[in-house]
CSV table of C-alpha atoms in Angstrom, one decimal:
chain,number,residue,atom,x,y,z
A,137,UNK,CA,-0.7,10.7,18.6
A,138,UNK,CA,-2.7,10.4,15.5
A,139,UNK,CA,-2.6,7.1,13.3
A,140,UNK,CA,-3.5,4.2,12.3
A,141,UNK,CA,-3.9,0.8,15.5
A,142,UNK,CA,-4.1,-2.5,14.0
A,143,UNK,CA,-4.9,-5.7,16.1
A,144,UNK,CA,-3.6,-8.2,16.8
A,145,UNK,CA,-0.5,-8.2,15.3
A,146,UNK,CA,0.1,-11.5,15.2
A,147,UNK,CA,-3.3,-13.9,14.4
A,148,UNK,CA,-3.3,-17.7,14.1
A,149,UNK,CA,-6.6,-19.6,13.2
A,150,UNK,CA,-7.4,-23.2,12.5
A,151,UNK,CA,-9.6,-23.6,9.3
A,152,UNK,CA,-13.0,-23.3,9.0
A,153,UNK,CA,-13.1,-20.6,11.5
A,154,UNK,CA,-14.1,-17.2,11.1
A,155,UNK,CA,-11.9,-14.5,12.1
A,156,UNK,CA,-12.2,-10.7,12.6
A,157,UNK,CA,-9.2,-7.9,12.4
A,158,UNK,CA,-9.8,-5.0,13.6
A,159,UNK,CA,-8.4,-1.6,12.6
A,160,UNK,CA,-8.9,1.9,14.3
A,161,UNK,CA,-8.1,5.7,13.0
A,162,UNK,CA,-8.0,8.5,14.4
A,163,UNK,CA,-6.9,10.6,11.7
A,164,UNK,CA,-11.0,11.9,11.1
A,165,UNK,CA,-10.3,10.6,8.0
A,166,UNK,CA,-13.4,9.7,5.3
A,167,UNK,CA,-12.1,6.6,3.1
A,168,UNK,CA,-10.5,3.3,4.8
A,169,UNK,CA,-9.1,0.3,2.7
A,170,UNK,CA,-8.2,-2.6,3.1
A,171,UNK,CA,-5.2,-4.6,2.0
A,172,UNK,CA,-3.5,-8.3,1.7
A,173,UNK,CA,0.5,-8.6,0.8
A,174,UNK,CA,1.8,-11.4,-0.1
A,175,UNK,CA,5.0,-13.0,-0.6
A,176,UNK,CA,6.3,-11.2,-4.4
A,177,UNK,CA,2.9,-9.9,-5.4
A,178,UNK,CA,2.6,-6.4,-4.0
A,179,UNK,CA,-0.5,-5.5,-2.1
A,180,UNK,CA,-3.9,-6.2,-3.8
A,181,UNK,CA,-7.1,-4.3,-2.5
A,182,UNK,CA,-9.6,-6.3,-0.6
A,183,UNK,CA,-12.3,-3.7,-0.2
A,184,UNK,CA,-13.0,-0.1,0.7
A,185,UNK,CA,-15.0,2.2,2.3
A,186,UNK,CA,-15.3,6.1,1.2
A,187,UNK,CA,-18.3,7.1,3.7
A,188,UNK,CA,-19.7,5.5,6.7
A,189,UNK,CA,-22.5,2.6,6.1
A,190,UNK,CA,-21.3,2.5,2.6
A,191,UNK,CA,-18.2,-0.1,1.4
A,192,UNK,CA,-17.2,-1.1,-1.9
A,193,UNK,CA,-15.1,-4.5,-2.7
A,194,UNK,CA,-12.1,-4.3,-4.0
A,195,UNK,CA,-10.3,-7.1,-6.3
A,196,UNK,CA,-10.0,-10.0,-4.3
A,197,UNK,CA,-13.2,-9.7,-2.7
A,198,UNK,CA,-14.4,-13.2,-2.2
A,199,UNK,CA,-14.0,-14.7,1.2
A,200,UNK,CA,-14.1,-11.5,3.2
A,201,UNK,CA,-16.5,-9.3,4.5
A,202,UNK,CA,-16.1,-5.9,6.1
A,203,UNK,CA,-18.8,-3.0,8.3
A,204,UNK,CA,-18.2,0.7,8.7
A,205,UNK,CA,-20.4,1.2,10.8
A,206,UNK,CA,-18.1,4.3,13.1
A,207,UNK,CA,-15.8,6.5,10.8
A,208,UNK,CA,-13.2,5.3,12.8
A,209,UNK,CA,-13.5,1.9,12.3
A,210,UNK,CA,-13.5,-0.5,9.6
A,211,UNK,CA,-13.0,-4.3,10.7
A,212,UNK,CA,-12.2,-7.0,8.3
A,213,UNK,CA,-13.8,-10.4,8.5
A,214,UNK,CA,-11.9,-13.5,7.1
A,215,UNK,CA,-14.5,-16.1,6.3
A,216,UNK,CA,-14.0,-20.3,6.0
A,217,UNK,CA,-14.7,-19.2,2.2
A,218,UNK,CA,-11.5,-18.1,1.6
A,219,UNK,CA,-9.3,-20.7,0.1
A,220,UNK,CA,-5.5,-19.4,1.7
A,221,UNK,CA,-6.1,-16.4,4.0
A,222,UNK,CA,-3.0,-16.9,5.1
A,223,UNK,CA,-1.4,-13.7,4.7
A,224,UNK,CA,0.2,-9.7,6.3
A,225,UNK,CA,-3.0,-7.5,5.8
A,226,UNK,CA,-2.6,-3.8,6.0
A,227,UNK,CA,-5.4,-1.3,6.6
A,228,UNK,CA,-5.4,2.1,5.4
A,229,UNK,CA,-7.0,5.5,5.6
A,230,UNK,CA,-7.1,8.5,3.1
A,231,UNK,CA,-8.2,12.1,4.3
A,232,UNK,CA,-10.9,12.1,1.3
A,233,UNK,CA,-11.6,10.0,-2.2
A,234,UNK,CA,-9.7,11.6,-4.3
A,235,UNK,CA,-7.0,10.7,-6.3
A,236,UNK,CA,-4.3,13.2,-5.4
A,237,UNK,CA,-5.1,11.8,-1.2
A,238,UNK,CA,-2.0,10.0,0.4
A,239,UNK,CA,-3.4,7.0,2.5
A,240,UNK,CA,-1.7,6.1,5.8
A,241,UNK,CA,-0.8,2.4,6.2
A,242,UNK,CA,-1.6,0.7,10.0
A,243,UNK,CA,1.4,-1.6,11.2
A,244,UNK,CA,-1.0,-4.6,9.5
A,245,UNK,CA,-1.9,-7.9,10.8
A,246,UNK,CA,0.0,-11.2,10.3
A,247,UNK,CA,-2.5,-14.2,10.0
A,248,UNK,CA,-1.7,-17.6,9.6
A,249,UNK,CA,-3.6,-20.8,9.1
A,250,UNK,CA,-2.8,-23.7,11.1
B,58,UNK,CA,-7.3,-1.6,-16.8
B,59,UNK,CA,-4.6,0.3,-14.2
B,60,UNK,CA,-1.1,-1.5,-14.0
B,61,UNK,CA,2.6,-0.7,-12.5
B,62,UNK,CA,5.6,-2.5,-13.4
B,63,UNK,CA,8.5,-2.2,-11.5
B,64,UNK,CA,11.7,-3.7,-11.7
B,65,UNK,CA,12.7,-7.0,-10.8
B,66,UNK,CA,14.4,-7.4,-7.9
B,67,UNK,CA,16.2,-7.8,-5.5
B,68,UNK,CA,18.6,-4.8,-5.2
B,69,UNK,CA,22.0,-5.2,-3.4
B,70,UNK,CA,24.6,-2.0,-2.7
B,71,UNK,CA,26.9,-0.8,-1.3
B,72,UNK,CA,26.7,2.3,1.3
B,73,UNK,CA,27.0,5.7,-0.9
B,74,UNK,CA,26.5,3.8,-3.9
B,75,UNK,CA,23.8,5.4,-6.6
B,76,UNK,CA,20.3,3.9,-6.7
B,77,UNK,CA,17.8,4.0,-9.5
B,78,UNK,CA,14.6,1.4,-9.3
B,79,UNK,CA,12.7,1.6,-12.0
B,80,UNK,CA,8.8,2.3,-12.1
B,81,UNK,CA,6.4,2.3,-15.5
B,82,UNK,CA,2.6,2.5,-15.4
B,83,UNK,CA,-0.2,1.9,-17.9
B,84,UNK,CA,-3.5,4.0,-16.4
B,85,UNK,CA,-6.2,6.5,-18.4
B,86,UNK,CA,-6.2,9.8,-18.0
B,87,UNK,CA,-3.7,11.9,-15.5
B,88,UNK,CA,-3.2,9.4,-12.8
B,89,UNK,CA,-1.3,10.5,-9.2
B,90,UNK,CA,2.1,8.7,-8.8
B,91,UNK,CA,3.6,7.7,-5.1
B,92,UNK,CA,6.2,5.6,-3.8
B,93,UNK,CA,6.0,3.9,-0.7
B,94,UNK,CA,8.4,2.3,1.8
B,95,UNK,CA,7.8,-1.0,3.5
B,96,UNK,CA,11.0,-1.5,6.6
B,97,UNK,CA,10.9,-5.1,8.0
B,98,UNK,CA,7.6,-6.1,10.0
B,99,UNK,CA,6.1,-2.8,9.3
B,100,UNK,CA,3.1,-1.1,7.3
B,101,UNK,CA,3.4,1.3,4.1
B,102,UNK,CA,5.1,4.8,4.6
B,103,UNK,CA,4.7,7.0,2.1
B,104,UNK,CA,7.9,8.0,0.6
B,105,UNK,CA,7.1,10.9,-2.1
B,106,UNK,CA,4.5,11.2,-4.4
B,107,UNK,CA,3.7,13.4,-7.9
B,108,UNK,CA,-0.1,14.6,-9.0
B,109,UNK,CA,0.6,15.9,-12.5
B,110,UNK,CA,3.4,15.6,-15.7
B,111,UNK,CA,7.0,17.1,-14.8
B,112,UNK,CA,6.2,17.2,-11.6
B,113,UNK,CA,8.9,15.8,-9.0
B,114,UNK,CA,8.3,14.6,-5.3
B,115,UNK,CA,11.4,14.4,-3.1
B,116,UNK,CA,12.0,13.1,0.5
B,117,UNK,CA,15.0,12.0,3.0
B,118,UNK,CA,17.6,12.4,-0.1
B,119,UNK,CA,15.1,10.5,-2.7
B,120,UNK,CA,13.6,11.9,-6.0
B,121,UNK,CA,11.1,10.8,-8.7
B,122,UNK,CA,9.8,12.7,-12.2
B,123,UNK,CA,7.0,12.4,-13.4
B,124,UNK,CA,7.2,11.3,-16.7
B,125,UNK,CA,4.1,11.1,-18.6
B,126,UNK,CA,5.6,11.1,-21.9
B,127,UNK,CA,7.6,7.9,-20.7
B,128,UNK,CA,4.7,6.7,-18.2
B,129,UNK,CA,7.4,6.3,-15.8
B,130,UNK,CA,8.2,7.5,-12.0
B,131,UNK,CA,11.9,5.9,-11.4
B,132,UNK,CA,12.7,6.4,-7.8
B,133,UNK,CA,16.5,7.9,-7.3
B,134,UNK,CA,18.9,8.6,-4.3
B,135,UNK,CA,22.5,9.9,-5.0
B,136,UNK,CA,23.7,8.1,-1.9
B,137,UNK,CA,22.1,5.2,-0.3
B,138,UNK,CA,23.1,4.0,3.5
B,139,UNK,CA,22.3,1.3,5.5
B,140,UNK,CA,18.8,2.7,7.1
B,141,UNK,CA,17.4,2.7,3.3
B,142,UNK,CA,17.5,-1.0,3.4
B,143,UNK,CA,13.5,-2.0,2.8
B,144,UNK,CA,10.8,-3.1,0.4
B,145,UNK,CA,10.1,0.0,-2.0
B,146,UNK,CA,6.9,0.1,-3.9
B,147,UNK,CA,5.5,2.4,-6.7
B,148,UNK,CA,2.0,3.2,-6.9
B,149,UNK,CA,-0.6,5.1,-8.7
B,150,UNK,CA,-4.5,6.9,-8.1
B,151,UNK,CA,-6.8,7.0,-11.0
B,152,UNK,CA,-8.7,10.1,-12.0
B,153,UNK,CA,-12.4,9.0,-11.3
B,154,UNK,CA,-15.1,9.0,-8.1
B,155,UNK,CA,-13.7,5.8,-6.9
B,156,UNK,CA,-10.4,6.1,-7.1
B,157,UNK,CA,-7.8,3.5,-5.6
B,158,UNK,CA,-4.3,2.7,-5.0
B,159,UNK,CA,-2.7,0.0,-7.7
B,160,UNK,CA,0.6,-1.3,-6.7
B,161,UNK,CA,3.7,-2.2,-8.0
B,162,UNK,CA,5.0,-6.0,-6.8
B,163,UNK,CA,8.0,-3.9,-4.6
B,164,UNK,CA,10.9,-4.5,-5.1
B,165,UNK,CA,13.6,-5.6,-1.7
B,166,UNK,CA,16.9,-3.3,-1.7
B,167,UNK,CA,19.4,-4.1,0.7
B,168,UNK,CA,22.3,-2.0,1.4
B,169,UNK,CA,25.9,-3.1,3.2
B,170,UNK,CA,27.9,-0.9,4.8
């Protein structure tokens, strides 16, 4: 089956650790995104990635960091920098960069700050 | 910059009842409209979607028009049951090299039987 994996599914961390989630496609697609929902906000955009070895950030860039280094994989980092990661963060793939592209949303990542 | 306002929420029917939820953007150019659907613990599934004016994207009994004259992309069903119960959110693509997905806030829509 082609999609979108997403792991773990359920992440707790104590603060001031670093923490890495991890999301996997094997749709062959080119651009992956990444994506953090919150409570009554709607999803904002943490950063992409439209080619391999080349990412962009997004608008709530600070405090995360991200590698593309295989087109099938695009891992987030969650650094100690970031004031209240505590969040559901969705990854995301569209067959190209263009506009008109559908993405294709993993089953996301629930982390929580203890 | 890109916005979409949708609706406040949330939405409460009744099974077979009509829905409407309501979807307005602000974006240059001739942006690319989609709905999504979020059900409980899951990620985004697209619902429908529209690339250009008049056009209208349909799935499982939904409908949206793209409006450009109105900016809006209201999401319809004639008849909603149970299973449509889920966060719905409304979405737009910029024209542009680096285009991106801005979202809506979604809006929660729970139907009784």
């Amino acid at each position: 089956d082609g999609g979108i994996t997403q792991s773990p599914k359920y992440l707790f961390r104590k603060e001031g650790q670093n923490v890495t989630l991890s999301c996997e496609q094997n749709l062959n697609h080119d651009a992956m995104y990444w994506y953090r929902q919150d409570p009554g906000q709607g999803l904002r955009l943490i950063y992409y990635s439209q080619i391999v070895n080349d990412f962009q950030k997004g608008d709530i860039a600070e405090g995360y960091s991200v590698s593309r280094e295989k087109k099938e994989s695009f891992p987030l980092t969650v650094t100690s920098a970031q004031k209240n990661p505590t969040a559901f963060y969705l990854c995301a793939s569209s067959p190209g960069r263009g506009y008109t592209d559908t993405q294709y949303f993993g089953p996301g990542t629930r982390l929580t700050v203890l | 910059g890109d916005s979409v306002t949708q609706m406040e929420g949330p939405v409460t029917l009744s099974e077979e009842a009509f829905l409407t939820i309501n979807c307005t953007y602000t974006a240059t150019g001739y942006p690319s409209l989609f709905w999504y659907v979020q059900y409980p613990g899951e990620g985004l599934q697209l619902l429908l979607k529209a690339t250009k004016a008049d056009d209208k994207g349909s799935n499982k009994g939904f409908e949206a028009t793209y409006r450009k004259e109105t900016t809006s992309f209201h999401l319809e069903k004639g008849s909603v049951q149970v299973s449509d119960s889920a966060v719905y959110f409304c979405a737009l693509s910029s024209t542009g090299a680096n285009s991106k997905l801005t979202f809506g806030k979604g809006i929660t829509l729970s139907v009784r039987p």
